[in-house]
PDB file of C-alpha atoms in Angstrom:
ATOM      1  CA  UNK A   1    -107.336-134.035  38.713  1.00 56.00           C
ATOM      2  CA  UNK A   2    -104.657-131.562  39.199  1.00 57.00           C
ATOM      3  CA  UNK A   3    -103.476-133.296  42.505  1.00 55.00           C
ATOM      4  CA  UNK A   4    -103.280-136.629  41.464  1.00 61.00           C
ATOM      5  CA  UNK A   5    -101.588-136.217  37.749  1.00 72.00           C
ATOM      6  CA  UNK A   6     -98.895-133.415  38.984  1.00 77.00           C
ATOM      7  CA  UNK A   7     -98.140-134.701  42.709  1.00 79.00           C
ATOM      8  CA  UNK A   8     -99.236-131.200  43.964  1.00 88.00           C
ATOM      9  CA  UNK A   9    -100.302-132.804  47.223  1.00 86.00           C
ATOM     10  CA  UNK A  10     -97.926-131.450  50.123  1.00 90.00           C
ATOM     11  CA  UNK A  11     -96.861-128.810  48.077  1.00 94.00           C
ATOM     12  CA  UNK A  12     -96.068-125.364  47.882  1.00 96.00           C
ATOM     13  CA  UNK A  13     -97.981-124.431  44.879  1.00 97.00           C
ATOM     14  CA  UNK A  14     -96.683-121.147  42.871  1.00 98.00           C
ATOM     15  CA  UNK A  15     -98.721-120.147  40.238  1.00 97.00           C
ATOM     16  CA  UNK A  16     -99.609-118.038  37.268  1.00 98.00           C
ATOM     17  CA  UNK A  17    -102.506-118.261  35.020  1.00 97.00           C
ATOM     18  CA  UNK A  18    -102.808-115.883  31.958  1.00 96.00           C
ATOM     19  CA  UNK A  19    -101.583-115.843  28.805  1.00 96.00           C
ATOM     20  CA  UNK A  20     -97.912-116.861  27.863  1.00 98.00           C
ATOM     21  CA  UNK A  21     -97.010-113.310  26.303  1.00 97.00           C
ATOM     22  CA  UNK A  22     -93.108-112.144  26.750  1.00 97.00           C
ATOM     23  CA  UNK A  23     -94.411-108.962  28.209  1.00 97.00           C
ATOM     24  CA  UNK A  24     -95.584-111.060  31.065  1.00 98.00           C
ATOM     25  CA  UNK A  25     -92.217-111.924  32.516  1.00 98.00           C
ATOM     26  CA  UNK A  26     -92.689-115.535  33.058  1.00 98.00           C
ATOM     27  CA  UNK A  27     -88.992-116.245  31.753  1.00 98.00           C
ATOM     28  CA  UNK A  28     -88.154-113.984  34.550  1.00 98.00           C
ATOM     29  CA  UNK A  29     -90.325-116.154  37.165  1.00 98.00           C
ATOM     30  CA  UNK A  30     -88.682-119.398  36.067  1.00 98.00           C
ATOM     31  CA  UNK A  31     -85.530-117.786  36.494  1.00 98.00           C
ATOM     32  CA  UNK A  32     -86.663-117.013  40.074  1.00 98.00           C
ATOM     33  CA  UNK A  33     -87.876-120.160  40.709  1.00 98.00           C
ATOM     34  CA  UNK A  34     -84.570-121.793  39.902  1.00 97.00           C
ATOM     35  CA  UNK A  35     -83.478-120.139  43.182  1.00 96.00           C
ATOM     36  CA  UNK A  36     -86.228-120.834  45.196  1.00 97.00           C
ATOM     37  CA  UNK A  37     -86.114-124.860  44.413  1.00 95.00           C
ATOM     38  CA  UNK A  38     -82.982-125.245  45.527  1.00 93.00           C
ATOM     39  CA  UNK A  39     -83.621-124.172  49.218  1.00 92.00           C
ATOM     40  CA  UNK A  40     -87.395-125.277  49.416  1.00 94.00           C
ATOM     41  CA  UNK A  41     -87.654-128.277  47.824  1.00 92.00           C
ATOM     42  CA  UNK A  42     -91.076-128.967  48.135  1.00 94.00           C
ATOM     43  CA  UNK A  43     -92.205-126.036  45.970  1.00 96.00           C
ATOM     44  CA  UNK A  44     -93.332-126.289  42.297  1.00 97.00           C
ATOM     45  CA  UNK A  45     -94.304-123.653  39.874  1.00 98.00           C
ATOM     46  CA  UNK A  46     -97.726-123.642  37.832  1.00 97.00           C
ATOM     47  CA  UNK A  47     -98.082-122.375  34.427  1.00 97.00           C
ATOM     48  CA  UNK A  48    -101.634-122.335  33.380  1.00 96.00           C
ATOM     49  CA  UNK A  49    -102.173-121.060  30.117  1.00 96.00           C
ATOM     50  CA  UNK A  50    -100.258-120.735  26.626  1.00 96.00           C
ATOM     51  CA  UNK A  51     -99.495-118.673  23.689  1.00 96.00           C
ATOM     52  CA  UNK A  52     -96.214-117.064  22.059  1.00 96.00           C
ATOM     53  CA  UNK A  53     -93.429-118.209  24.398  1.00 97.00           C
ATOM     54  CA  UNK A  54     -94.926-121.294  25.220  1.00 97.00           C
ATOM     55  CA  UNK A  55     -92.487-123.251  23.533  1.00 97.00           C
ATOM     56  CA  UNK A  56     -89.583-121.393  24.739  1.00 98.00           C
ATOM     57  CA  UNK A  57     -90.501-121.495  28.768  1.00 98.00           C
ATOM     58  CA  UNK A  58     -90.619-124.778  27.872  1.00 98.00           C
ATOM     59  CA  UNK A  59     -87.215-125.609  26.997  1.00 98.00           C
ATOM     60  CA  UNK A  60     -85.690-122.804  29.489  1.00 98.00           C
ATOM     61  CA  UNK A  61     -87.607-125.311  32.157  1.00 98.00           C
ATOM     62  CA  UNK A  62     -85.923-127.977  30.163  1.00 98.00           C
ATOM     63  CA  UNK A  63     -82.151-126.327  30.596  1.00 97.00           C
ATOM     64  CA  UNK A  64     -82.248-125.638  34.122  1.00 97.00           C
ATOM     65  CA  UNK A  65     -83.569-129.430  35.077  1.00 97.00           C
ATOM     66  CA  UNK A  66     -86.922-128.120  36.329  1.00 97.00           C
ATOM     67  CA  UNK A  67     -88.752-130.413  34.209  1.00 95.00           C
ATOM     68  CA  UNK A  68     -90.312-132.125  37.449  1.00 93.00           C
ATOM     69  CA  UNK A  69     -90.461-128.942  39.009  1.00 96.00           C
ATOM     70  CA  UNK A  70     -92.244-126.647  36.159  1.00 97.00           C
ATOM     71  CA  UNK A  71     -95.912-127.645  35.415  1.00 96.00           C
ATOM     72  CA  UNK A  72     -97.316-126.708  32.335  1.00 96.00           C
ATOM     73  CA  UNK A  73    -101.312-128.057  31.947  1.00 94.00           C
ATOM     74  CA  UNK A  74    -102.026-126.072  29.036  1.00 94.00           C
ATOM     75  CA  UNK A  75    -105.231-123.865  29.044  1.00 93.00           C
ATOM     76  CA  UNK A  76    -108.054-124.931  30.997  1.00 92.00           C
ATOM     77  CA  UNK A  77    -111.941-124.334  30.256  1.00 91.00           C
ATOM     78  CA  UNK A  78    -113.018-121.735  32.722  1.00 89.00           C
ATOM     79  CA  UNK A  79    -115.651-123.356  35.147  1.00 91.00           C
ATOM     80  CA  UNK A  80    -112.123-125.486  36.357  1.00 90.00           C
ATOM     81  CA  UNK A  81    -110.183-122.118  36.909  1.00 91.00           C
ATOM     82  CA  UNK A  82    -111.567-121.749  40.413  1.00 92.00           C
ATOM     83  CA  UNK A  83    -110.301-125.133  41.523  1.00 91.00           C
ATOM     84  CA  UNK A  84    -106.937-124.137  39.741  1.00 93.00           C
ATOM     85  CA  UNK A  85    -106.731-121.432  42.035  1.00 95.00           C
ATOM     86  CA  UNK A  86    -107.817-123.133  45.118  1.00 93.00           C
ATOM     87  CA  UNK A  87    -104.186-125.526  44.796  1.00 93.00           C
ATOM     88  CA  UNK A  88    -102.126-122.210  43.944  1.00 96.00           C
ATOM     89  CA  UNK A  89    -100.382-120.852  47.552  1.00 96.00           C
ATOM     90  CA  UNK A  90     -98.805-117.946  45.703  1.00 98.00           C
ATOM     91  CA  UNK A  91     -99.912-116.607  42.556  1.00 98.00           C
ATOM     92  CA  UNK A  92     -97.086-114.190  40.895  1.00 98.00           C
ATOM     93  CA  UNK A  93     -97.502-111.589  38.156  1.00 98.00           C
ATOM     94  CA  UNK A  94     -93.958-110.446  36.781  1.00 98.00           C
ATOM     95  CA  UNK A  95     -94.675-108.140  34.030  1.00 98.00           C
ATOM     96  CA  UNK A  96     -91.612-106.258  32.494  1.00 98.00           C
ATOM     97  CA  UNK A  97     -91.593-102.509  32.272  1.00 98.00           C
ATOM     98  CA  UNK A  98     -93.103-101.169  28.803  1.00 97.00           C
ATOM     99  CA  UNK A  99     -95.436 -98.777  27.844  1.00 96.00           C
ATOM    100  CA  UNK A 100     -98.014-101.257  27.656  1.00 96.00           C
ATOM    101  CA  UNK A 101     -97.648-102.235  30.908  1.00 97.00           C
ATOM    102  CA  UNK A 102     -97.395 -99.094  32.354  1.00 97.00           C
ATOM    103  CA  UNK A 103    -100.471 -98.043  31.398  1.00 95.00           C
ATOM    104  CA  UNK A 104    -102.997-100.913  31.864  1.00 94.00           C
ATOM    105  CA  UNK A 105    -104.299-101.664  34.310  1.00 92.00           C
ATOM    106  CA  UNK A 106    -104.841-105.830  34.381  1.00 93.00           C
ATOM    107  CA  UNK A 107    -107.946-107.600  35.585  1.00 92.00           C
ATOM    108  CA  UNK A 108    -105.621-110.873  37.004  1.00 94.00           C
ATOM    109  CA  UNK A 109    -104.354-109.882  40.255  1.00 95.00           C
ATOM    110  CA  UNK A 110    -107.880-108.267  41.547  1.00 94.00           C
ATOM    111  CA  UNK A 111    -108.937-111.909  39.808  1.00 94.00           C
ATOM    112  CA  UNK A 112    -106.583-113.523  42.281  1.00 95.00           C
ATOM    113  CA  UNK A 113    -107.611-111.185  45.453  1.00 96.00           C
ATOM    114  CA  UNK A 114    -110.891-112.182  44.787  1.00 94.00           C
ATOM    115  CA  UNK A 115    -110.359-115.641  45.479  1.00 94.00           C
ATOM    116  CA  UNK A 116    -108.493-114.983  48.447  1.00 95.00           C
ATOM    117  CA  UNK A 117    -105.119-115.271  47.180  1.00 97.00           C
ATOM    118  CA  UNK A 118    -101.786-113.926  48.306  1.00 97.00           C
ATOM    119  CA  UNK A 119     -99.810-112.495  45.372  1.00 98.00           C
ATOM    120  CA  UNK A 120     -96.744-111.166  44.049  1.00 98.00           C
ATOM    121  CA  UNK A 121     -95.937-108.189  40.802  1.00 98.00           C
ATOM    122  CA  UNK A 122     -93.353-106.431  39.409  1.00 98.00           C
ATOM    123  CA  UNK A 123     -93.915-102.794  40.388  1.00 98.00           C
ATOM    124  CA  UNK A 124     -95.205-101.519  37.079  1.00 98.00           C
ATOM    125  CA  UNK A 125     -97.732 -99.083  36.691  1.00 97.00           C
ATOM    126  CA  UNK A 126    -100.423-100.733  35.939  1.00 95.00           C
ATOM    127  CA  UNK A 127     -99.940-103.189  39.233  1.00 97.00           C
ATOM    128  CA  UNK A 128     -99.441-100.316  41.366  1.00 96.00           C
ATOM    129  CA  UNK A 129    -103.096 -98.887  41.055  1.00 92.00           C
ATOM    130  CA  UNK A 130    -104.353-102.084  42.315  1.00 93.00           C
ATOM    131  CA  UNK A 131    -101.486-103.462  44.909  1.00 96.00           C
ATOM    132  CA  UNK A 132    -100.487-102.029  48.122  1.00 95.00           C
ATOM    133  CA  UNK A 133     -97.043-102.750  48.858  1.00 97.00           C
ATOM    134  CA  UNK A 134     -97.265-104.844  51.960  1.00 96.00           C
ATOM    135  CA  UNK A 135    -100.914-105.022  52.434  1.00 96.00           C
ATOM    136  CA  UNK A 136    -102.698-106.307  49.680  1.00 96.00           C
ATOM    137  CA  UNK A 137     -99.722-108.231  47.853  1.00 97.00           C
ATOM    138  CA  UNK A 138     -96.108-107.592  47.160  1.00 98.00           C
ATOM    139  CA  UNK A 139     -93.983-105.675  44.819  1.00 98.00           C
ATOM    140  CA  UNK A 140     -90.676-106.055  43.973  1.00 98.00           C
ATOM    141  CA  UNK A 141     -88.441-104.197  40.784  1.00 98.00           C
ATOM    142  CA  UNK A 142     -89.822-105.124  37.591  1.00 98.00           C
ATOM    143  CA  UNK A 143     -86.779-107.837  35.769  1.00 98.00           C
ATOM    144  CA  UNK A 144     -84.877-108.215  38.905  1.00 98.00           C
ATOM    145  CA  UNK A 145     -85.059-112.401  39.096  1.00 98.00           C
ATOM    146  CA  UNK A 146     -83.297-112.123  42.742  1.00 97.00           C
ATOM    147  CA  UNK A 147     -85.993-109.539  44.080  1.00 98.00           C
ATOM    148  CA  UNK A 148     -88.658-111.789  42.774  1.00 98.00           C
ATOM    149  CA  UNK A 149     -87.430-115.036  43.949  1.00 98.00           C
ATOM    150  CA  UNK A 150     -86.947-113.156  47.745  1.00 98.00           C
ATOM    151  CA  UNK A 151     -90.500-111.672  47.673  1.00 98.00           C
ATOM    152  CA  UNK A 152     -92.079-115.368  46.576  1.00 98.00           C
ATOM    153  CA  UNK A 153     -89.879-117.252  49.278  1.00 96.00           C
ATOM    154  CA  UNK A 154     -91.235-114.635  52.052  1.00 96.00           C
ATOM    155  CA  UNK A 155     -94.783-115.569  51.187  1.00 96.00           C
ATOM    156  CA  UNK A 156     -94.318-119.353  50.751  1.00 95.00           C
ATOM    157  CA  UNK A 157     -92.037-119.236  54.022  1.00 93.00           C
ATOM    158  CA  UNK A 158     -94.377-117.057  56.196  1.00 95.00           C
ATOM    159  CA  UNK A 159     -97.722-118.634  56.350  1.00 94.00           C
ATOM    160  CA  UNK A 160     -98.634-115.702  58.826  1.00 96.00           C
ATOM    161  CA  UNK A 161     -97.967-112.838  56.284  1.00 95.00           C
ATOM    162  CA  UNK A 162     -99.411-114.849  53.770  1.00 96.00           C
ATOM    163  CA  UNK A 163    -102.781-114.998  55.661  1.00 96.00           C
ATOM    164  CA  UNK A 164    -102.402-111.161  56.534  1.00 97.00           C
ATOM    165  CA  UNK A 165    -102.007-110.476  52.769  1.00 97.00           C
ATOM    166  CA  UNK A 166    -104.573-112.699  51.792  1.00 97.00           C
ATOM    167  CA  UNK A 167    -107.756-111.541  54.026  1.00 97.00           C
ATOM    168  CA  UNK A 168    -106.472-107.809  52.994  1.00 97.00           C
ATOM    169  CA  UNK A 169    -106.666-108.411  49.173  1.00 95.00           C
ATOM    170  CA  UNK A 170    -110.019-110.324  49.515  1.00 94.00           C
ATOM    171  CA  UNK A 171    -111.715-107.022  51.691  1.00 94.00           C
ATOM    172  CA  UNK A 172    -109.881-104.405  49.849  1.00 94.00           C
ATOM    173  CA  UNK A 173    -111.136-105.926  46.371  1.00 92.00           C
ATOM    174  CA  UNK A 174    -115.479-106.539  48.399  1.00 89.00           C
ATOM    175  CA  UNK A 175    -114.991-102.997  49.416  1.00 87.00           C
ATOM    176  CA  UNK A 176    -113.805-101.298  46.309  1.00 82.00           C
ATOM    177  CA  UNK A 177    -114.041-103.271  43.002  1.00 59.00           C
ATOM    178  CA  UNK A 178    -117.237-105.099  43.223  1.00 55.00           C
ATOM    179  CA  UNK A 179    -119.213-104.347  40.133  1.00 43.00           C
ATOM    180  CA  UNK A 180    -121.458-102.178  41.603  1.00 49.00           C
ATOM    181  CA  UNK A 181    -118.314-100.200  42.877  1.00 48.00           C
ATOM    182  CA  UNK A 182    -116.897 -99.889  39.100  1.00 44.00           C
ATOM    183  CA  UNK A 183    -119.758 -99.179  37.465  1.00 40.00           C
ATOM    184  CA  UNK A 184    -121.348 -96.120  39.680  1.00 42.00           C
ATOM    185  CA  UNK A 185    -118.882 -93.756  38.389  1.00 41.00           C
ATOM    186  CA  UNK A 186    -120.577 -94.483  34.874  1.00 39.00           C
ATOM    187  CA  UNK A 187    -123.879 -94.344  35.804  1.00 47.00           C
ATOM    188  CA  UNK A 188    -123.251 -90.857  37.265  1.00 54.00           C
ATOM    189  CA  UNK A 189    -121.472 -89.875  33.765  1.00 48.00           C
ATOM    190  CA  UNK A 190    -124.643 -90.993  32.110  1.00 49.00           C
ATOM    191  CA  UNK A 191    -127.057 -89.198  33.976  1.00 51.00           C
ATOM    192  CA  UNK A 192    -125.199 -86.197  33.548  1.00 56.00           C
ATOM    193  CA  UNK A 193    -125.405 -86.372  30.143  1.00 55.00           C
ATOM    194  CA  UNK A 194    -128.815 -87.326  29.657  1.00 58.00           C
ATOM    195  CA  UNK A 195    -129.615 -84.481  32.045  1.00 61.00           C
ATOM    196  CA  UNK A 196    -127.890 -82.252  29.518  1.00 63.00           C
ATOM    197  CA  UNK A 197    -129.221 -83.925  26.130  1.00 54.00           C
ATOM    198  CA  UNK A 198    -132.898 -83.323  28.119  1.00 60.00           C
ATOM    199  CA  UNK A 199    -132.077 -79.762  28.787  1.00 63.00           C
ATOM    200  CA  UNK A 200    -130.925 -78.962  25.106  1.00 63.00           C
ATOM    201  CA  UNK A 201    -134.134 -81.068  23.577  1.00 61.00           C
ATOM    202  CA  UNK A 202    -136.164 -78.577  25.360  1.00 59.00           C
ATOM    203  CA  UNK A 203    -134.783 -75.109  24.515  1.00 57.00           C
TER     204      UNK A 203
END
């Protein structure tokens, strides 16, 4: 479907897929992609999703002349979202710095290592506990367009490190965040407390 309404065949596909919250930065990324168009022309950016600033991506896409450039499919049901991210070459995550931010931790970019995909964040916080600089994806300075757009064009352009990045993310992600993996450390907190509430019961 996605191939043959949006011309994505031959592409470079960037992508996002989330929701459209101003936290998320995705002003920032069209920004960024204004730069990269211009040199590699047969890149275009995917926005899957929608919400608050929906509207307003929409008619920064419109300013800049990215209309052909900027896809915007709306939200998608989520047995599709697989084959979403099977066209998507780069997916990017350019959250701004806040508190909120910060703090959480989000469940996207282990989403996107997952399915074997090379990525891109801002350096918050929260995508620092699950990205290693390099290895399993790349950072760059949370708002700085220029940094972003250079850190997307090294992936697009170098299909090597893009590989690298990608079989990296996809083991590091088997080998630590499975749900077996994320759930022991509870299981061992729960025993230890029904060892305890077993003690006290029998005093």
């Amino acid at each position: 479907m996605f191939i043959e309404n949006y011309n994505l065949k031959g592409k470079e596909v960037i992508g996002f897929i989330g929701s459209f919250y101003r936290y998320e930065g995705l002003d920032l990324l069209i920004d960024a992609f204004a730069h990269i168009s211009a040199t590699m022309p047969d890149s275009v950016l995917l926005l899957v999703g929608g919400g608050e600033m929906e509207k307003e991506l929409e008619e920064k896409v419109k300013k800049l002349s990215l209309n052909e450039k900027v896809i915007f499919p709306g939200r998608i049901p989520h047995n599709r979202i697989p084959g979403v991210y099977a066209l998507m070459d780069v997916l990017v995550y350019p959250r701004y710095s806040m508190r909120l931010t910060e703090l959480v931790t989000p469940l996207k970019p282990l989403e996107a290592m997952a399915m074997g995909k090379a990525l891109v964040a801002s350096d918050v916080g929260g995508h620092r506990e699950l990205i290693r600089n390099n290895e399993t994806g790349l950072l760059f300075p949370a708002g700085n367009k220029f940094a972003l757009a250079e850190s997307i064009g090294s992936l697009v352009k170098d299909h090597a490190c893009r590989e690298t990045i990608e079989k990296q993310g996809m083991e590091w992600v088997r080998e630590t965040h499975t749900w077996d993996k994320t759930t022991s450390v509870y299981a061992e907190v729960y025993a230890k407390a029904l060892e305890k509430y077993q003690r006290a019961s029998h005093k």
